[in-house]
């Protein structure tokens, strides 16, 4: 298992029920690959550096997790098809292995 960080943002206008459903789907994708979530840090609403899909603000979340490198592609696929997730980035953390 390798350590990873997932940073993503969603539209801050989305209701809480949709936000929770999105988080649950991401957690299930990590767990399906036998990964473990170490920490979830909700950064809240932040101003974007430039407009993305008509949005000037985003609700950011940072997730630290451990997963098998072979399962990262599936997590990336899930994040791409989730309509609520506007942008995401998965980074391998060598310092946390």
Short mmCIF file of N, CA and C in Angstrom, two decimals:
data_model
loop_
_atom_site.label_atom_id
_atom_site.label_comp_id
_atom_site.label_asym_id
_atom_site.label_seq_id
_atom_site.Cartn_x
_atom_site.Cartn_y
_atom_site.Cartn_z
N UNK A 1 0.84 -1.18 0.00
CA UNK A 1 0.00 0.00 0.00
C UNK A 1 0.88 1.25 0.00
N UNK A 2 0.53 2.17 -0.86
CA UNK A 2 1.24 3.44 -0.96
C UNK A 2 0.35 4.55 -0.43
N UNK A 3 0.97 5.64 0.02
CA UNK A 3 0.23 6.79 0.54
C UNK A 3 -0.10 7.74 -0.61
N UNK A 4 -1.33 8.26 -0.60
CA UNK A 4 -1.80 9.18 -1.62
C UNK A 4 -2.58 10.32 -0.97
N UNK A 5 -2.70 11.39 -1.73
CA UNK A 5 -3.52 12.54 -1.37
C UNK A 5 -4.48 12.79 -2.51
N UNK A 6 -5.72 13.04 -2.19
CA UNK A 6 -6.72 13.40 -3.19
C UNK A 6 -7.26 14.76 -2.81
N UNK A 7 -7.13 15.72 -3.71
CA UNK A 7 -7.69 17.05 -3.51
C UNK A 7 -8.71 17.26 -4.62
N UNK A 8 -9.92 17.64 -4.23
CA UNK A 8 -10.95 17.91 -5.23
C UNK A 8 -11.83 19.05 -4.75
N UNK A 9 -12.55 19.67 -5.72
CA UNK A 9 -13.53 20.65 -5.32
C UNK A 9 -14.82 20.44 -6.08
N UNK A 10 -15.90 20.84 -5.40
CA UNK A 10 -17.24 20.75 -5.98
C UNK A 10 -17.88 22.13 -5.92
N UNK A 11 -18.97 22.28 -6.63
CA UNK A 11 -19.72 23.53 -6.64
C UNK A 11 -20.25 23.80 -5.24
N UNK A 12 -19.97 24.98 -4.65
CA UNK A 12 -20.45 25.26 -3.30
C UNK A 12 -21.96 25.41 -3.21
N UNK A 13 -22.65 25.56 -4.34
CA UNK A 13 -24.10 25.71 -4.34
C UNK A 13 -24.82 24.37 -4.23
N UNK A 14 -24.09 23.27 -4.32
CA UNK A 14 -24.71 21.94 -4.24
C UNK A 14 -25.23 21.71 -2.82
N UNK A 15 -26.40 21.07 -2.73
CA UNK A 15 -27.00 20.83 -1.42
C UNK A 15 -26.19 19.78 -0.64
N UNK A 16 -26.41 19.75 0.67
CA UNK A 16 -25.65 18.86 1.56
C UNK A 16 -25.86 17.39 1.23
N UNK A 17 -27.06 17.03 0.81
CA UNK A 17 -27.35 15.63 0.49
C UNK A 17 -26.50 15.16 -0.69
N UNK A 18 -26.38 15.98 -1.72
CA UNK A 18 -25.54 15.63 -2.88
C UNK A 18 -24.07 15.59 -2.51
N UNK A 19 -23.65 16.51 -1.65
CA UNK A 19 -22.26 16.55 -1.19
C UNK A 19 -21.92 15.27 -0.42
N UNK A 20 -22.81 14.84 0.46
CA UNK A 20 -22.59 13.61 1.23
C UNK A 20 -22.59 12.39 0.32
N UNK A 21 -23.47 12.37 -0.68
CA UNK A 21 -23.51 11.25 -1.62
C UNK A 21 -22.21 11.17 -2.42
N UNK A 22 -21.66 12.32 -2.79
CA UNK A 22 -20.39 12.35 -3.53
C UNK A 22 -19.26 11.83 -2.65
N UNK A 23 -19.21 12.27 -1.40
CA UNK A 23 -18.17 11.79 -0.48
C UNK A 23 -18.30 10.28 -0.26
N UNK A 24 -19.53 9.80 -0.12
CA UNK A 24 -19.75 8.37 0.09
C UNK A 24 -19.28 7.56 -1.11
N UNK A 25 -19.52 8.08 -2.32
CA UNK A 25 -19.10 7.39 -3.54
C UNK A 25 -17.57 7.33 -3.63
N UNK A 26 -16.90 8.41 -3.24
CA UNK A 26 -15.43 8.44 -3.26
C UNK A 26 -14.87 7.47 -2.21
N UNK A 27 -15.46 7.49 -1.02
CA UNK A 27 -15.02 6.57 0.03
C UNK A 27 -15.22 5.11 -0.41
N UNK A 28 -16.33 4.82 -1.06
CA UNK A 28 -16.59 3.46 -1.54
C UNK A 28 -15.60 3.05 -2.62
N UNK A 29 -15.22 4.00 -3.49
CA UNK A 29 -14.24 3.69 -4.54
C UNK A 29 -12.88 3.36 -3.94
N UNK A 30 -12.50 4.07 -2.90
CA UNK A 30 -11.22 3.79 -2.22
C UNK A 30 -11.30 2.44 -1.51
N UNK A 31 -12.40 2.20 -0.81
CA UNK A 31 -12.57 0.95 -0.07
C UNK A 31 -12.68 -0.26 -1.00
N UNK A 32 -13.27 -0.08 -2.18
CA UNK A 32 -13.41 -1.19 -3.13
C UNK A 32 -12.05 -1.68 -3.61
N UNK A 33 -11.07 -0.78 -3.64
CA UNK A 33 -9.72 -1.17 -4.02
C UNK A 33 -8.89 -1.59 -2.82
N UNK A 34 -9.56 -1.90 -1.71
CA UNK A 34 -8.92 -2.32 -0.47
C UNK A 34 -8.02 -1.24 0.12
N UNK A 35 -8.36 0.02 -0.16
CA UNK A 35 -7.62 1.15 0.40
C UNK A 35 -8.20 1.56 1.74
N UNK A 36 -7.44 2.36 2.47
CA UNK A 36 -7.90 2.87 3.76
C UNK A 36 -7.75 4.38 3.79
N UNK A 37 -8.75 5.05 4.31
CA UNK A 37 -8.73 6.51 4.42
C UNK A 37 -8.11 6.86 5.76
N UNK A 38 -7.07 7.70 5.72
CA UNK A 38 -6.39 8.11 6.94
C UNK A 38 -6.98 9.38 7.53
N UNK A 39 -7.32 10.34 6.66
CA UNK A 39 -7.80 11.63 7.13
C UNK A 39 -8.63 12.30 6.04
N UNK A 40 -9.71 12.98 6.45
CA UNK A 40 -10.52 13.78 5.54
C UNK A 40 -10.53 15.19 6.11
N UNK A 41 -10.06 16.14 5.31
CA UNK A 41 -9.97 17.53 5.74
C UNK A 41 -10.79 18.40 4.80
N UNK A 42 -11.91 18.90 5.31
CA UNK A 42 -12.77 19.77 4.50
C UNK A 42 -12.26 21.21 4.63
N UNK A 43 -11.74 21.74 3.53
CA UNK A 43 -11.18 23.09 3.54
C UNK A 43 -12.28 24.15 3.42
N UNK A 44 -13.43 23.77 2.97
CA UNK A 44 -14.53 24.72 2.81
C UNK A 44 -14.45 25.50 1.51
N UNK A 45 -15.20 26.58 1.48
CA UNK A 45 -15.31 27.39 0.27
C UNK A 45 -14.07 28.27 0.09
N UNK A 46 -13.49 28.19 -1.11
CA UNK A 46 -12.29 28.98 -1.45
C UNK A 46 -12.51 29.63 -2.81
N UNK A 47 -11.87 30.76 -3.01
CA UNK A 47 -11.91 31.46 -4.29
C UNK A 47 -10.98 30.74 -5.27
N UNK A 48 -11.45 30.52 -6.49
CA UNK A 48 -10.63 29.89 -7.52
C UNK A 48 -9.73 30.92 -8.18
N UNK A 49 -8.57 30.49 -8.63
CA UNK A 49 -7.63 31.39 -9.30
C UNK A 49 -8.18 31.85 -10.65
N UNK A 50 -8.97 31.00 -11.29
CA UNK A 50 -9.61 31.35 -12.55
C UNK A 50 -10.94 30.61 -12.62
N UNK A 51 -11.81 31.08 -13.47
CA UNK A 51 -13.14 30.51 -13.60
C UNK A 51 -13.07 29.09 -14.18
N UNK A 52 -13.78 28.16 -13.55
CA UNK A 52 -13.84 26.77 -14.00
C UNK A 52 -15.31 26.40 -14.17
N UNK A 53 -15.70 26.08 -15.38
CA UNK A 53 -17.08 25.69 -15.68
C UNK A 53 -18.09 26.72 -15.16
N UNK A 54 -17.75 27.99 -15.26
CA UNK A 54 -18.64 29.06 -14.81
C UNK A 54 -18.60 29.32 -13.32
N UNK A 55 -17.75 28.63 -12.58
CA UNK A 55 -17.64 28.81 -11.12
C UNK A 55 -16.47 29.71 -10.78
N UNK A 56 -16.64 30.56 -9.77
CA UNK A 56 -15.54 31.38 -9.27
C UNK A 56 -15.12 30.93 -7.87
N UNK A 57 -15.93 30.08 -7.23
CA UNK A 57 -15.63 29.53 -5.91
C UNK A 57 -15.76 28.01 -5.97
N UNK A 58 -15.07 27.34 -5.06
CA UNK A 58 -15.18 25.89 -4.97
C UNK A 58 -15.12 25.44 -3.52
N UNK A 59 -15.78 24.34 -3.23
CA UNK A 59 -15.77 23.74 -1.89
C UNK A 59 -14.74 22.61 -1.91
N UNK A 60 -13.58 22.85 -1.30
CA UNK A 60 -12.44 21.93 -1.37
C UNK A 60 -12.45 20.88 -0.27
N UNK A 61 -11.97 19.68 -0.62
CA UNK A 61 -11.79 18.59 0.34
C UNK A 61 -10.47 17.89 0.03
N UNK A 62 -9.71 17.61 1.08
CA UNK A 62 -8.44 16.89 0.96
C UNK A 62 -8.59 15.55 1.69
N UNK A 63 -8.27 14.45 0.99
CA UNK A 63 -8.36 13.12 1.59
C UNK A 63 -6.97 12.48 1.53
N UNK A 64 -6.45 12.07 2.68
CA UNK A 64 -5.22 11.29 2.77
C UNK A 64 -5.62 9.82 2.88
N UNK A 65 -5.03 8.98 2.04
CA UNK A 65 -5.40 7.56 2.07
C UNK A 65 -4.23 6.69 1.61
N UNK A 66 -4.33 5.42 1.93
CA UNK A 66 -3.38 4.40 1.46
C UNK A 66 -4.14 3.47 0.52
N UNK A 67 -3.51 3.13 -0.59
CA UNK A 67 -4.15 2.24 -1.57
C UNK A 67 -3.09 1.54 -2.39
N UNK A 68 -3.51 0.49 -3.05
CA UNK A 68 -2.66 -0.22 -3.98
C UNK A 68 -2.56 0.62 -5.25
N UNK A 69 -1.35 0.82 -5.78
CA UNK A 69 -1.19 1.65 -6.98
C UNK A 69 -2.04 1.19 -8.17
N UNK A 70 -2.35 -0.09 -8.26
CA UNK A 70 -3.16 -0.60 -9.36
C UNK A 70 -4.60 -0.09 -9.31
N UNK A 71 -5.06 0.35 -8.14
CA UNK A 71 -6.45 0.79 -7.99
C UNK A 71 -6.64 2.30 -8.16
N UNK A 72 -5.57 3.03 -8.35
CA UNK A 72 -5.66 4.48 -8.50
C UNK A 72 -6.36 4.86 -9.80
N UNK A 73 -6.14 4.09 -10.85
CA UNK A 73 -6.80 4.38 -12.14
C UNK A 73 -8.32 4.28 -12.01
N UNK A 74 -8.80 3.31 -11.25
CA UNK A 74 -10.25 3.17 -11.05
C UNK A 74 -10.81 4.34 -10.25
N UNK A 75 -10.09 4.78 -9.23
CA UNK A 75 -10.52 5.95 -8.45
C UNK A 75 -10.56 7.18 -9.35
N UNK A 76 -9.57 7.36 -10.20
CA UNK A 76 -9.54 8.48 -11.13
C UNK A 76 -10.74 8.43 -12.08
N UNK A 77 -11.08 7.23 -12.55
CA UNK A 77 -12.24 7.07 -13.44
C UNK A 77 -13.53 7.47 -12.74
N UNK A 78 -13.69 7.05 -11.49
CA UNK A 78 -14.89 7.38 -10.72
C UNK A 78 -14.99 8.89 -10.53
N UNK A 79 -13.87 9.53 -10.21
CA UNK A 79 -13.88 10.98 -10.01
C UNK A 79 -14.23 11.73 -11.30
N UNK A 80 -13.80 11.21 -12.43
CA UNK A 80 -14.10 11.85 -13.72
C UNK A 80 -15.59 11.78 -14.07
N UNK A 81 -16.27 10.70 -13.67
CA UNK A 81 -17.68 10.57 -14.04
C UNK A 81 -18.64 11.18 -13.02
N UNK A 82 -18.15 11.53 -11.83
CA UNK A 82 -19.00 12.20 -10.85
C UNK A 82 -19.25 13.63 -11.30
N UNK A 83 -20.52 13.96 -11.52
CA UNK A 83 -20.86 15.30 -11.99
C UNK A 83 -20.54 16.39 -10.97
N UNK A 84 -20.62 16.07 -9.70
CA UNK A 84 -20.39 17.08 -8.66
C UNK A 84 -18.92 17.50 -8.57
N UNK A 85 -18.00 16.59 -8.88
CA UNK A 85 -16.57 16.90 -8.79
C UNK A 85 -16.16 17.69 -10.03
N UNK A 86 -15.76 18.94 -9.82
CA UNK A 86 -15.37 19.81 -10.93
C UNK A 86 -13.93 19.54 -11.37
N UNK A 87 -13.01 19.45 -10.41
CA UNK A 87 -11.61 19.14 -10.69
C UNK A 87 -11.08 18.29 -9.54
N UNK A 88 -10.09 17.46 -9.85
CA UNK A 88 -9.47 16.64 -8.81
C UNK A 88 -8.01 16.39 -9.16
N UNK A 89 -7.25 16.02 -8.15
CA UNK A 89 -5.84 15.70 -8.34
C UNK A 89 -5.45 14.64 -7.30
N UNK A 90 -4.83 13.56 -7.78
CA UNK A 90 -4.34 12.50 -6.91
C UNK A 90 -2.83 12.53 -6.96
N UNK A 91 -2.19 12.63 -5.78
CA UNK A 91 -0.73 12.73 -5.70
C UNK A 91 -0.21 11.63 -4.79
N UNK A 92 0.83 10.94 -5.25
CA UNK A 92 1.49 9.92 -4.43
C UNK A 92 2.40 10.63 -3.44
N UNK A 93 2.32 10.26 -2.15
CA UNK A 93 3.11 10.88 -1.10
C UNK A 93 4.20 9.93 -0.65
N UNK A 94 5.40 10.13 -1.19
CA UNK A 94 6.55 9.28 -0.85
C UNK A 94 6.95 9.43 0.63
N UNK A 95 6.70 10.62 1.20
CA UNK A 95 7.12 10.89 2.58
C UNK A 95 6.22 10.24 3.62
N UNK A 96 5.10 9.64 3.22
CA UNK A 96 4.17 9.06 4.17
C UNK A 96 4.04 7.54 4.05
N UNK A 97 4.85 6.92 3.23
CA UNK A 97 4.75 5.46 3.07
C UNK A 97 5.12 4.72 4.33
#
